[in-house]
Coordinates of C-alpha atoms in Angstrom, one line a residue:
M1 CA -42.8 53.0 -73.1
S2 CA -45.4 50.5 -71.7
A3 CA -45.2 48.9 -68.3
A4 CA -44.4 45.5 -69.9
A5 CA -41.6 47.1 -71.9
D6 CA -40.3 48.8 -68.8
H7 CA -40.2 45.5 -67.0
T8 CA -38.4 43.8 -69.9
Y9 CA -35.9 46.6 -70.1
E10 CA -35.2 46.3 -66.3
E11 CA -34.6 42.6 -66.6
T12 CA -32.3 43.1 -69.6
I13 CA -30.2 45.6 -67.6
L14 CA -30.1 43.2 -64.6
R15 CA -29.0 40.3 -66.8
S16 CA -26.3 42.2 -68.6
S17 CA -24.9 44.4 -65.9
P18 CA -22.7 43.8 -62.8
L19 CA -25.9 44.3 -60.8
R20 CA -26.8 40.7 -61.4
K21 CA -23.5 39.5 -59.9
L22 CA -23.9 41.9 -57.0
L23 CA -27.4 40.6 -56.2
S24 CA -26.1 37.0 -56.3
R25 CA -23.6 37.7 -53.5
P26 CA -24.7 36.1 -50.2
E27 CA -23.1 38.8 -48.1
L28 CA -24.9 41.7 -49.8
G29 CA -27.7 41.9 -47.2
S30 CA -25.2 41.9 -44.3
V31 CA -23.1 44.6 -45.9
V32 CA -26.2 46.8 -46.3
G33 CA -27.0 46.0 -42.6
A34 CA -23.5 46.8 -41.4
L35 CA -23.5 50.2 -43.2
A36 CA -26.9 51.0 -41.6
V37 CA -25.6 50.0 -38.1
L38 CA -22.5 52.0 -38.6
L39 CA -24.4 55.1 -39.6
F40 CA -26.9 54.7 -36.8
F41 CA -24.3 54.5 -34.0
A42 CA -22.1 57.2 -35.7
V43 CA -25.1 59.5 -35.0
A44 CA -26.4 58.0 -31.8
A45 CA -23.2 57.4 -29.9
D46 CA -20.6 60.1 -29.3
G47 CA -17.1 58.9 -30.1
F48 CA -18.2 55.8 -31.9
L49 CA -15.9 56.6 -34.9
R50 CA -12.8 57.4 -32.8
A51 CA -9.8 55.2 -33.5
S52 CA -9.9 53.7 -30.0
S53 CA -13.6 52.9 -30.3
I54 CA -13.1 51.2 -33.6
S55 CA -10.3 49.1 -32.1
T56 CA -12.7 48.0 -29.3
V57 CA -15.4 47.2 -31.9
L58 CA -13.0 45.2 -34.0
Y59 CA -11.8 43.2 -31.0
A60 CA -15.3 42.3 -30.0
S61 CA -16.1 41.4 -33.6
S62 CA -12.9 39.2 -33.9
T63 CA -13.7 37.1 -30.8
I64 CA -17.0 36.2 -32.5
G65 CA -15.6 36.2 -36.1
I66 CA -12.9 33.6 -35.4
M67 CA -15.6 31.1 -34.7
A68 CA -18.2 32.5 -37.1
V69 CA -15.9 31.7 -40.1
P70 CA -15.7 27.9 -39.7
V71 CA -19.3 27.8 -38.4
A72 CA -20.3 29.5 -41.7
L73 CA -18.4 26.9 -43.8
L74 CA -20.1 24.2 -41.8
M75 CA -23.5 25.7 -42.4
I76 CA -22.8 26.0 -46.1
G77 CA -22.1 22.3 -45.9
G78 CA -25.6 21.8 -44.5
E79 CA -24.8 21.2 -40.8
F80 CA -24.3 23.2 -37.6
D81 CA -22.6 22.7 -34.3
L82 CA -24.2 23.3 -30.9
S83 CA -21.0 22.3 -29.1
A84 CA -18.8 25.1 -30.6
G85 CA -19.2 27.5 -27.6
V86 CA -18.2 25.1 -24.9
L87 CA -15.5 23.5 -27.1
V88 CA -13.7 26.9 -26.9
T89 CA -13.7 26.5 -23.1
S90 CA -12.7 22.9 -23.3
S91 CA -9.7 23.8 -25.4
A92 CA -8.5 26.4 -22.9
L93 CA -9.0 24.0 -20.0
V94 CA -7.0 21.2 -21.6
S95 CA -4.1 23.5 -22.4
S96 CA -4.1 25.0 -18.9
M97 CA -4.6 21.9 -16.8
F98 CA -2.1 19.8 -18.8
S99 CA 0.6 22.4 -18.5
Y100 CA 0.0 23.0 -14.8
Q101 CA -0.3 19.3 -13.8
M102 CA 2.6 18.1 -15.8
T103 CA 4.7 21.2 -15.0
A104 CA 5.4 21.4 -18.7
N105 CA 6.2 24.2 -21.0
T106 CA 2.9 25.9 -21.8
W107 CA 3.4 25.2 -25.5
V108 CA 3.2 21.5 -24.7
G109 CA -0.3 22.1 -23.3
V110 CA -1.2 24.2 -26.3
G111 CA -0.2 21.3 -28.6
V112 CA -2.1 18.7 -26.6
S113 CA -5.1 21.0 -26.6
L114 CA -5.0 21.2 -30.4
L115 CA -5.0 17.4 -30.7
V116 CA -7.8 17.0 -28.2
T117 CA -9.9 19.7 -29.8
L118 CA -9.5 18.4 -33.3
A119 CA -10.4 14.9 -32.1
V120 CA -13.7 16.2 -30.7
G121 CA -14.4 17.9 -34.0
A122 CA -13.5 14.7 -35.9
L123 CA -15.7 12.7 -33.5
N124 CA -18.7 15.0 -34.2
G125 CA -18.3 14.5 -38.0
F126 CA -17.7 10.8 -37.7
V127 CA -20.7 10.1 -35.6
L128 CA -22.8 12.3 -37.9
T129 CA -21.8 10.6 -41.1
R130 CA -21.9 7.0 -39.7
T131 CA -25.3 7.3 -37.9
R132 CA -26.9 9.9 -40.2
L133 CA -28.5 11.4 -37.1
P134 CA -29.3 15.1 -37.4
S135 CA -26.5 17.4 -36.5
F136 CA -28.8 19.0 -33.9
I137 CA -28.9 15.7 -31.9
V138 CA -25.2 14.8 -32.4
T139 CA -23.8 18.2 -31.4
L140 CA -26.4 18.7 -28.6
G141 CA -25.0 15.5 -27.1
T142 CA -21.5 16.7 -27.5
F143 CA -22.5 20.1 -25.9
L144 CA -23.9 18.4 -22.8
M145 CA -21.0 16.0 -22.4
L146 CA -18.4 18.8 -22.8
T147 CA -20.4 21.1 -20.4
G148 CA -20.3 18.3 -17.8
A149 CA -16.7 17.3 -18.4
N150 CA -15.5 20.9 -18.2
L151 CA -17.0 21.4 -14.8
G152 CA -16.4 17.9 -13.5
L153 CA -12.7 17.5 -14.6
T154 CA -11.8 21.0 -13.4
K155 CA -13.2 20.3 -9.9
L156 CA -11.5 16.9 -9.9
V157 CA -8.1 18.2 -11.0
D158 CA -7.9 21.7 -9.5
G159 CA -10.5 21.4 -6.7
T160 CA -12.4 24.5 -7.9
V161 CA -14.4 25.6 -10.9
S162 CA -11.5 27.5 -12.3
T163 CA -7.9 26.5 -13.3
K164 CA -4.8 27.5 -11.5
T165 CA -2.8 30.4 -13.0
I166 CA 0.0 29.5 -15.4
A167 CA 1.3 33.0 -15.8
D168 CA 4.7 32.1 -14.2
M169 CA 5.3 29.0 -16.3
E170 CA 7.8 28.6 -19.1
G171 CA 6.5 29.5 -22.5
F172 CA 3.6 31.6 -21.2
S173 CA 5.0 34.9 -22.5
S174 CA 5.6 33.6 -26.0
A175 CA 2.2 31.9 -26.2
R176 CA 0.6 35.1 -25.0
A177 CA 2.4 37.0 -27.8
V178 CA 0.9 34.6 -30.4
F179 CA -2.7 34.4 -29.0
A180 CA -3.4 37.4 -26.8
S181 CA -0.9 40.2 -27.6
T182 CA -1.7 43.8 -28.5
L183 CA -0.3 45.4 -31.7
T184 CA 0.1 49.2 -31.9
V185 CA -0.7 50.8 -35.2
G186 CA -0.6 54.6 -35.6
G187 CA -0.7 55.0 -31.8
V188 CA -3.8 52.8 -31.5
D189 CA -3.8 49.4 -29.8
F190 CA -5.3 46.5 -31.7
K191 CA -5.6 42.9 -30.4
I192 CA -3.9 40.2 -32.3
T193 CA -7.2 38.3 -32.6
I194 CA -8.2 40.8 -35.3
L195 CA -5.2 39.5 -37.4
W196 CA -6.2 35.9 -36.7
W197 CA -9.7 36.7 -37.8
L198 CA -8.7 38.3 -41.1
V199 CA -6.3 35.4 -41.9
L200 CA -9.1 32.9 -41.3
V201 CA -11.5 34.8 -43.5
A202 CA -8.9 34.9 -46.3
I203 CA -8.1 31.2 -46.0
A204 CA -11.8 30.2 -45.8
S205 CA -12.7 32.4 -48.8
W206 CA -9.8 30.9 -50.8
I207 CA -11.1 27.4 -49.9
L208 CA -14.6 28.2 -50.9
L209 CA -13.9 30.0 -54.2
R210 CA -10.6 28.6 -55.5
T211 CA -10.4 24.9 -54.5
R212 CA -12.1 21.6 -55.2
A213 CA -12.9 21.3 -51.5
G214 CA -15.0 24.5 -51.8
N215 CA -17.0 23.0 -54.6
W216 CA -17.6 19.9 -52.4
I217 CA -18.8 22.0 -49.5
F218 CA -21.4 23.8 -51.7
A219 CA -22.4 20.5 -53.3
V220 CA -22.8 18.7 -50.0
G221 CA -24.9 21.6 -48.5
G222 CA -27.1 21.8 -51.6
N223 CA -27.9 18.1 -52.0
Q224 CA -25.7 15.6 -50.4
D225 CA -27.3 12.6 -52.2
A226 CA -26.7 14.2 -55.6
A227 CA -23.2 15.2 -54.5
R228 CA -22.4 11.6 -53.5
A229 CA -23.8 10.3 -56.8
V230 CA -21.2 12.4 -58.7
G231 CA -18.3 11.3 -56.6
V232 CA -18.1 14.0 -53.9
P233 CA -16.6 12.5 -50.7
V234 CA -19.5 13.6 -48.4
A235 CA -18.3 12.0 -45.2
R236 CA -14.8 13.3 -45.5
T237 CA -16.0 16.8 -46.4
K238 CA -18.3 16.9 -43.3
I239 CA -15.7 15.6 -41.0
G240 CA -13.2 18.2 -42.3
L241 CA -15.8 20.9 -41.7
Y242 CA -16.3 19.9 -38.1
M243 CA -12.5 19.8 -37.6
G244 CA -12.4 23.3 -39.0
V245 CA -14.9 24.4 -36.3
A246 CA -12.6 22.7 -33.8
L247 CA -9.6 24.6 -35.1
G248 CA -11.4 27.9 -34.6
A249 CA -12.4 26.7 -31.1
W250 CA -8.7 26.0 -30.3
I251 CA -7.6 29.4 -31.5
S252 CA -10.3 31.1 -29.4
G253 CA -9.6 28.9 -26.4
Q254 CA -5.9 29.8 -26.4
H255 CA -6.8 33.5 -26.6
L256 CA -9.2 33.0 -23.7
L257 CA -6.5 31.3 -21.6
F258 CA -3.5 33.6 -22.4
S259 CA -5.6 36.7 -21.9
Y260 CA -6.4 35.9 -18.3
D261 CA -3.9 33.0 -17.4
A262 CA -6.8 31.1 -15.8
V263 CA -10.1 29.7 -17.1
Q264 CA -13.6 29.4 -15.6
S265 CA -15.0 26.0 -16.4
G266 CA -18.6 27.3 -17.0
E267 CA -17.8 29.7 -19.7
G268 CA -18.9 29.4 -23.3
V269 CA -22.4 28.2 -22.8
G270 CA -24.7 30.0 -25.2
N271 CA -21.9 31.4 -27.5
E272 CA -22.7 28.7 -30.1
L273 CA -25.9 30.6 -30.9
I274 CA -24.0 33.8 -31.4
Y275 CA -21.7 32.2 -33.9
I276 CA -24.7 30.8 -35.8
I277 CA -26.4 34.2 -35.7
A278 CA -23.3 35.9 -37.1
A279 CA -23.2 33.4 -40.0
V280 CA -26.9 33.7 -40.7
I281 CA -26.7 37.5 -40.7
G282 CA -23.8 37.1 -43.1
G283 CA -26.0 35.3 -45.6
C284 CA -25.7 31.6 -44.7
L285 CA -28.9 29.6 -45.0
I286 CA -29.9 27.1 -42.3
T287 CA -30.7 24.6 -45.1
G288 CA -27.1 24.8 -46.5
G289 CA -25.6 25.4 -49.9
H290 CA -25.4 29.2 -49.7
G291 CA -23.2 31.7 -47.9
S292 CA -19.6 33.0 -47.7
A293 CA -16.8 33.5 -45.3
V294 CA -16.8 37.3 -45.9
G295 CA -20.5 37.4 -45.0
S296 CA -19.8 35.7 -41.7
A297 CA -17.1 38.4 -41.0
V298 CA -19.6 41.1 -41.7
G299 CA -22.1 39.4 -39.5
A300 CA -19.6 39.3 -36.7
L301 CA -18.8 43.0 -37.3
I302 CA -22.5 43.8 -37.0
F303 CA -22.5 42.0 -33.7
G304 CA -19.4 43.9 -32.5
M305 CA -20.8 47.3 -33.6
T306 CA -24.1 46.7 -31.9
S307 CA -22.7 45.4 -28.6
K308 CA -20.2 48.2 -28.2
G309 CA -22.4 50.9 -29.8
I310 CA -25.0 50.4 -27.1
V311 CA -22.3 50.9 -24.5
F312 CA -20.9 54.0 -26.3
A313 CA -24.5 55.4 -26.6
E314 CA -24.9 54.8 -22.8
W315 CA -28.1 52.8 -23.3
N316 CA -29.3 50.0 -21.1
P317 CA -27.3 46.9 -22.3
D318 CA -30.4 44.8 -21.5
W319 CA -31.7 45.8 -24.9
F320 CA -28.7 44.3 -26.7
K321 CA -30.3 40.9 -27.4
F322 CA -33.5 42.7 -28.6
F323 CA -31.5 44.5 -31.2
L324 CA -29.6 41.3 -32.1
G325 CA -32.8 39.4 -32.6
A326 CA -34.2 42.2 -34.7
M327 CA -31.1 42.3 -36.9
L328 CA -31.3 38.5 -37.3
L329 CA -34.8 38.7 -38.6
L330 CA -34.2 41.7 -40.9
A331 CA -31.0 40.2 -42.3
T332 CA -32.7 36.9 -43.0
L333 CA -35.6 38.6 -44.8
L334 CA -33.2 40.8 -46.8
N335 CA -31.0 37.8 -47.7
T336 CA -34.0 35.8 -48.8
W337 CA -35.3 38.7 -50.9
V338 CA -31.9 39.3 -52.5
R339 CA -31.5 35.6 -53.3
K340 CA -34.9 35.3 -54.9
R341 CA -34.2 38.5 -56.9
A342 CA -31.0 37.0 -58.1
E343 CA -32.7 33.8 -59.1
A344 CA -35.4 35.7 -60.9
T345 CA -32.8 37.5 -63.1
A346 CA -30.7 34.4 -63.7

């Protein structure tokens, strides 16, 4: 058989087999990367595959994954959010300070925090759609304002850079059970954030793949002018996506608060890049219109395996960001190759 015939036969197989569908999946590259990281640390780090170690890895992954899921949806919609990291801290601070200063049940503070956090997300989306400024500028401004407000208001209200403890307040125990409890399965302890993470992945996947809103997200991220021309509510979709990021920040913020019962006002700076990295490793494109919620979960899992694998292997943790950067580049290259291969066989 000639080389030309071989090539034609290969393309025919790709077109007619499940391999074409597999290549078109945005999370394919991240799954391959996750398997490689798992095998690497299984060999390099003693005890990496122990049940207790897996629990630790999943917890580290979930704290990133809860935010990586809505950030991924936002990126599929063609935007990103530089304020996501500090918004987590803002959510925790509002909940803590409102409960303490008003001597209210902590659930009241949790509810107020939800409203404030969603309002910040809606404001990001509203300013973006009304001014048509780049999301980089809009959310950078929000990032700076929240960073200053977190520190300034905490000092003004509590007199220090951290909030007062609310561990002895009414409602704290039940709130901790919802946001920061530990579940024992088969004798192994798992943090409830893992459950929150899985639920968010399932809901986000359903939205993207089974609802009209999911079609709108892909359309807006692919070409918002064309989407607007066919009747897609571009502004409403983008505002909703930013509110989704805010919802993730609220969940993460409550976990932060009820894990430690007090919050440092300077936390969260820089975490927004980690959420974006997890989404990109998971197959999301910076340009929008491509990605998946499952991919963001796999990206977060790679982050968790790497961060804890280095500890289990007893390596210098200073190398962690080097490995993270290398994985980001490799995953982006692999995702680009897979996407082009899928397009070539379409």
